[in-house]
Amino acid sequence: MIHLAIVSVLVIVSTVLLGLFLTNADILPVQASLQAETVDWLFDVHWWFIAFFVSLITVFILYSVIVFRRRKGERGDGKYVTGNHRLEIVWTIVPIAIVLWMAVIGASTLADVERRDPQAITVDVFASQWVWRFEYSVPVEGEGGEQILTAVSSDTLMLPNNQQVILRLHSQDVIHSFFVPEFRVKQDVLPGGEEFVRELRVTPKQEGTFKVRCAEICGRLHYDMQADINVVPGSEFNAWLVEQSAGCNLSDAECGQRWAQTYGCVACHSINGDEGVGPTWLGLFGHEVQLADGSTVIADQEYLLNSILDPNAQTVAGFPPGIMPQDFGERLSEAQIQQIIAFIMSLESE
Ligand code: CUA
């Protein structure tokens, strides 16, 4: 009995020390969303369980090995102990109760993280090899004075602080995974259209810049599939939306540069001559392009237009077909495509 008392005290001491160490160890990034608080609470509960069971097992083993070791001159077997119903009942019921309780707190945490705020704003997230694009629906005044929705596209995820946002995740090719460690949320992004759109809820609670990372191996540049997140005050967010939805009143080439940025073109096509996933745009216009089928073509406006609308028709030598999304004809307006072409035309090499 005295041994049991000593071991119990040692287990409690060890649990407290280990638990305090683990729950205070600085291994998680900042909590930048409301959901992160609940997730971290659940995480701490698990740390305490881990601390207790590690202590229970190692203290018992170490105590037995040291205190009950065979001493000099000792011969023969130890005491033979057989069945103990009371102990067996206890060590069956206690773990069942713990597992059931963990199921309950797991479910309630999930419910909390997924709780939908009726005031939430919606952002469509489009993932493709290897860029993220974010689309906002903004009501603007139409020509007849009626309210119409216009889409604002961005390569940066702008979010208002302290407001829940529902991210609707679409993939345009393979499975990706939307992961923001500071928000503690992660969700696979599936291809296959509306039926496979998954939703994620986040309520940012800290202004600042964070990063979306892709957490699913999705090809050669998976490691580089990141996008910036900007959490800003609500008023700043609204001003940004208004500014973005106002359309572009710059020169064609400057507007084209904006679309190339917001629609993710420049993630694959460099504008400084660097090798990328796709051919660089620097010095492309008016020059000869070597195609995969061995022929050559002059990169005129018609070639650029065709390459945007039907990228697989004339694949450039050295670049595999099927990489570039084929739906830019639907996602961009004719004017936007012409402006992007104007931008490409403006990129002359020295
Ligand atoms: Cu997308 Cu990994």
mmCIF file of N, CA, C and O in Angstrom, residues 208-255:
data_model
loop_
_atom_site.group_PDB
_atom_site.id
_atom_site.type_symbol
_atom_site.label_atom_id
_atom_site.label_comp_id
_atom_site.label_asym_id
_atom_site.label_seq_id
_atom_site.Cartn_x
_atom_site.Cartn_y
_atom_site.Cartn_z
ATOM 1 N N GLY A 208 -3.237 41.678 -39.726
ATOM 2 C CA GLY A 208 -1.874 41.319 -40.089
ATOM 3 C C GLY A 208 -1.846 40.518 -41.368
ATOM 4 O O GLY A 208 -2.870 40.318 -42.015
ATOM 5 N N THR A 209 -0.657 40.072 -41.722
ATOM 6 C CA THR A 209 -0.526 39.266 -42.934
ATOM 7 C C THR A 209 -0.175 37.836 -42.556
ATOM 8 O O THR A 209 0.633 37.592 -41.664
ATOM 9 N N PHE A 210 -0.838 36.929 -43.229
ATOM 10 C CA PHE A 210 -0.607 35.501 -43.017
ATOM 11 C C PHE A 210 -0.460 34.851 -44.380
ATOM 12 O O PHE A 210 -0.495 35.532 -45.400
ATOM 13 N N LYS A 211 -0.313 33.546 -44.380
ATOM 14 C CA LYS A 211 -0.155 32.857 -45.662
ATOM 15 C C LYS A 211 -1.068 31.652 -45.751
ATOM 16 O O LYS A 211 -1.202 30.897 -44.792
ATOM 17 N N VAL A 212 -1.699 31.497 -46.915
ATOM 18 C CA VAL A 212 -2.386 30.245 -47.220
ATOM 19 C C VAL A 212 -1.326 29.308 -47.762
ATOM 20 O O VAL A 212 -0.536 29.705 -48.613
ATOM 21 N N ARG A 213 -1.320 28.099 -47.282
ATOM 22 C CA ARG A 213 -0.416 27.104 -47.849
ATOM 23 C C ARG A 213 -1.234 25.949 -48.383
ATOM 24 O O ARG A 213 -2.307 25.658 -47.864
ATOM 25 N N CYS A 214 -0.715 25.292 -49.394
ATOM 26 C CA CYS A 214 -1.373 24.094 -49.893
ATOM 27 C C CYS A 214 -0.805 22.919 -49.115
ATOM 28 O O CYS A 214 0.398 22.755 -49.006
ATOM 29 N N ALA A 215 -1.702 22.117 -48.525
ATOM 30 C CA ALA A 215 -1.246 21.036 -47.665
ATOM 31 C C ALA A 215 -1.522 19.671 -48.287
ATOM 32 O O ALA A 215 -1.731 18.687 -47.583
ATOM 33 N N GLU A 216 -1.579 19.628 -49.605
ATOM 34 C CA GLU A 216 -1.806 18.351 -50.277
ATOM 35 C C GLU A 216 -0.866 18.313 -51.467
ATOM 36 O O GLU A 216 -0.872 19.242 -52.287
ATOM 37 N N ILE A 217 -0.049 17.261 -51.535
ATOM 38 C CA ILE A 217 0.892 17.158 -52.652
ATOM 39 C C ILE A 217 0.108 17.248 -53.960
ATOM 40 O O ILE A 217 -0.780 16.447 -54.205
ATOM 41 N N CYS A 218 0.433 18.267 -54.763
ATOM 42 C CA CYS A 218 -0.391 18.478 -55.952
ATOM 43 C C CYS A 218 0.459 18.681 -57.194
ATOM 44 O O CYS A 218 -0.005 19.221 -58.187
ATOM 45 N N GLY A 219 1.701 18.249 -57.139
ATOM 46 C CA GLY A 219 2.531 18.362 -58.330
ATOM 47 C C GLY A 219 3.835 19.064 -58.051
ATOM 48 O O GLY A 219 4.197 19.322 -56.906
ATOM 49 N N ARG A 220 4.514 19.427 -59.131
ATOM 50 C CA ARG A 220 5.903 19.866 -59.052
ATOM 51 C C ARG A 220 6.097 21.082 -58.147
ATOM 52 O O ARG A 220 7.038 21.138 -57.374
ATOM 53 N N LEU A 221 5.207 22.074 -58.244
ATOM 54 C CA LEU A 221 5.430 23.298 -57.478
ATOM 55 C C LEU A 221 4.497 23.391 -56.259
ATOM 56 O O LEU A 221 4.179 24.470 -55.784
ATOM 57 N N HIS A 222 4.077 22.220 -55.769
ATOM 58 C CA HIS A 222 3.214 22.180 -54.576
ATOM 59 C C HIS A 222 3.795 23.013 -53.435
ATOM 60 O O HIS A 222 3.091 23.773 -52.771
ATOM 61 N N TYR A 223 5.100 22.880 -53.238
ATOM 62 C CA TYR A 223 5.744 23.569 -52.110
ATOM 63 C C TYR A 223 5.610 25.081 -52.213
ATOM 64 O O TYR A 223 5.691 25.788 -51.231
ATOM 65 N N ASP A 224 5.415 25.566 -53.430
ATOM 66 C CA ASP A 224 5.402 27.011 -53.650
ATOM 67 C C ASP A 224 3.978 27.543 -53.826
ATOM 68 O O ASP A 224 3.768 28.680 -54.212
ATOM 69 N N MET A 225 2.989 26.711 -53.530
ATOM 70 C CA MET A 225 1.602 27.135 -53.741
ATOM 71 C C MET A 225 1.120 27.891 -52.505
ATOM 72 O O MET A 225 0.543 27.324 -51.594
ATOM 73 N N GLN A 226 1.417 29.179 -52.501
ATOM 74 C CA GLN A 226 1.066 30.006 -51.347
ATOM 75 C C GLN A 226 0.358 31.256 -51.826
ATOM 76 O O GLN A 226 0.490 31.647 -52.970
ATOM 77 N N ALA A 227 -0.379 31.865 -50.915
ATOM 78 C CA ALA A 227 -0.969 33.164 -51.226
ATOM 79 C C ALA A 227 -0.971 33.990 -49.954
ATOM 80 O O ALA A 227 -1.042 33.441 -48.853
ATOM 81 N N ASP A 228 -0.895 35.299 -50.106
ATOM 82 C CA ASP A 228 -0.919 36.176 -48.943
ATOM 83 C C ASP A 228 -2.348 36.355 -48.443
ATOM 84 O O ASP A 228 -3.290 36.377 -49.229
ATOM 85 N N ILE A 229 -2.463 36.501 -47.132
ATOM 86 C CA ILE A 229 -3.743 36.869 -46.524
ATOM 87 C C ILE A 229 -3.520 38.207 -45.844
ATOM 88 O O ILE A 229 -2.527 38.382 -45.139
ATOM 89 N N ASN A 230 -4.420 39.140 -46.065
ATOM 90 C CA ASN A 230 -4.348 40.429 -45.392
ATOM 91 C C ASN A 230 -5.592 40.593 -44.543
ATOM 92 O O ASN A 230 -6.685 40.698 -45.080
ATOM 93 N N VAL A 231 -5.433 40.600 -43.249
ATOM 94 C CA VAL A 231 -6.583 40.872 -42.379
ATOM 95 C C VAL A 231 -6.541 42.351 -42.008
ATOM 96 O O VAL A 231 -5.561 42.822 -41.429
ATOM 97 N N VAL A 232 -7.584 43.078 -42.407
ATOM 98 C CA VAL A 232 -7.608 44.531 -42.228
ATOM 99 C C VAL A 232 -8.902 44.930 -41.522
ATOM 100 O O VAL A 232 -9.842 44.141 -41.466
ATOM 101 N N PRO A 233 -8.985 46.153 -40.991
ATOM 102 C CA PRO A 233 -10.233 46.599 -40.365
ATOM 103 C C PRO A 233 -11.379 46.579 -41.389
ATOM 104 O O PRO A 233 -11.142 46.752 -42.586
ATOM 105 N N GLY A 234 -12.601 46.365 -40.891
ATOM 106 C CA GLY A 234 -13.762 46.264 -41.768
ATOM 107 C C GLY A 234 -13.897 47.418 -42.752
ATOM 108 O O GLY A 234 -14.199 47.222 -43.926
ATOM 109 N N SER A 235 -13.655 48.643 -42.266
ATOM 110 C CA SER A 235 -13.832 49.806 -43.144
ATOM 111 C C SER A 235 -12.818 49.770 -44.286
ATOM 112 O O SER A 235 -13.147 50.067 -45.437
ATOM 113 N N GLU A 236 -11.602 49.369 -43.964
ATOM 114 C CA GLU A 236 -10.563 49.289 -44.990
ATOM 115 C C GLU A 236 -10.907 48.215 -46.017
ATOM 116 O O GLU A 236 -10.693 48.380 -47.218
ATOM 117 N N PHE A 237 -11.475 47.119 -45.509
ATOM 118 C CA PHE A 237 -11.876 46.031 -46.407
ATOM 119 C C PHE A 237 -12.949 46.518 -47.376
ATOM 120 O O PHE A 237 -12.866 46.287 -48.589
ATOM 121 N N ASN A 238 -13.955 47.212 -46.846
ATOM 122 C CA ASN A 238 -15.029 47.699 -47.709
ATOM 123 C C ASN A 238 -14.497 48.676 -48.752
ATOM 124 O O ASN A 238 -14.888 48.630 -49.922
ATOM 125 N N ALA A 239 -13.591 49.533 -48.335
ATOM 126 C CA ALA A 239 -13.010 50.495 -49.270
ATOM 127 C C ALA A 239 -12.249 49.756 -50.381
ATOM 128 O O ALA A 239 -12.325 50.116 -51.559
ATOM 129 N N TRP A 240 -11.556 48.721 -49.989
ATOM 130 C CA TRP A 240 -10.799 47.929 -50.967
ATOM 131 C C TRP A 240 -11.738 47.290 -51.991
ATOM 132 O O TRP A 240 -11.495 47.330 -53.196
ATOM 133 N N LEU A 241 -12.854 46.732 -51.480
ATOM 134 C CA LEU A 241 -13.814 46.090 -52.387
ATOM 135 C C LEU A 241 -14.381 47.091 -53.386
ATOM 136 O O LEU A 241 -14.485 46.811 -54.585
ATOM 137 N N VAL A 242 -14.741 48.260 -52.880
ATOM 138 C CA VAL A 242 -15.310 49.287 -53.752
ATOM 139 C C VAL A 242 -14.297 49.669 -54.822
ATOM 140 O O VAL A 242 -14.614 49.757 -56.011
ATOM 141 N N GLU A 243 -13.052 49.851 -54.389
ATOM 142 C CA GLU A 243 -12.005 50.240 -55.317
ATOM 143 C C GLU A 243 -11.799 49.173 -56.400
ATOM 144 O O GLU A 243 -11.688 49.477 -57.581
ATOM 145 N N GLN A 244 -11.795 47.913 -55.963
ATOM 146 C CA GLN A 244 -11.556 46.824 -56.913
ATOM 147 C C GLN A 244 -12.714 46.638 -57.878
ATOM 148 O O GLN A 244 -12.521 46.260 -59.026
ATOM 149 N N SER A 245 -13.950 46.888 -57.387
ATOM 150 C CA SER A 245 -15.106 46.621 -58.234
ATOM 151 C C SER A 245 -15.384 47.777 -59.185
ATOM 152 O O SER A 245 -16.228 47.681 -60.058
ATOM 153 N N ALA A 246 -14.660 48.875 -58.991
ATOM 154 C CA ALA A 246 -14.941 50.045 -59.815
ATOM 155 C C ALA A 246 -14.481 49.855 -61.256
ATOM 156 O O ALA A 246 -14.685 50.716 -62.093
ATOM 157 N N GLY A 247 -13.860 48.749 -61.549
ATOM 158 C CA GLY A 247 -13.347 48.557 -62.894
ATOM 159 C C GLY A 247 -12.004 49.230 -63.026
ATOM 160 O O GLY A 247 -11.477 49.808 -62.087
ATOM 161 N N CYS A 248 -11.442 49.169 -64.202
ATOM 162 C CA CYS A 248 -10.085 49.664 -64.384
ATOM 163 C C CYS A 248 -10.125 50.830 -65.357
ATOM 164 O O CYS A 248 -10.615 50.706 -66.467
ATOM 165 N N ASN A 249 -9.634 51.998 -64.903
ATOM 166 C CA ASN A 249 -9.635 53.128 -65.824
ATOM 167 C C ASN A 249 -8.218 53.580 -66.151
ATOM 168 O O ASN A 249 -7.955 54.739 -66.384
ATOM 169 N N LEU A 250 -7.306 52.624 -66.122
ATOM 170 C CA LEU A 250 -5.931 52.925 -66.504
ATOM 171 C C LEU A 250 -5.765 52.607 -67.989
ATOM 172 O O LEU A 250 -6.737 52.296 -68.680
ATOM 173 N N SER A 251 -4.530 52.660 -68.472
ATOM 174 C CA SER A 251 -4.301 52.286 -69.868
ATOM 175 C C SER A 251 -4.534 50.784 -70.035
ATOM 176 O O SER A 251 -4.552 50.042 -69.054
ATOM 177 N N ASP A 252 -4.715 50.347 -71.287
ATOM 178 C CA ASP A 252 -4.967 48.920 -71.530
ATOM 179 C C ASP A 252 -3.889 48.039 -70.930
ATOM 180 O O ASP A 252 -4.182 47.049 -70.262
ATOM 181 N N ALA A 253 -2.632 48.413 -71.170
ATOM 182 C CA ALA A 253 -1.543 47.558 -70.692
ATOM 183 C C ALA A 253 -1.515 47.523 -69.170
ATOM 184 O O ALA A 253 -1.271 46.474 -68.557
ATOM 185 N N GLU A 254 -1.806 48.665 -68.524
ATOM 186 C CA GLU A 254 -1.793 48.697 -67.059
ATOM 187 C C GLU A 254 -2.943 47.875 -66.472
ATOM 188 O O GLU A 254 -2.788 47.181 -65.476
ATOM 189 N N CYS A 255 -4.113 47.975 -67.133
ATOM 190 C CA CYS A 255 -5.237 47.140 -66.682
ATOM 191 C C CYS A 255 -4.889 45.670 -66.884
ATOM 192 O O CYS A 255 -5.166 44.829 -66.026
#
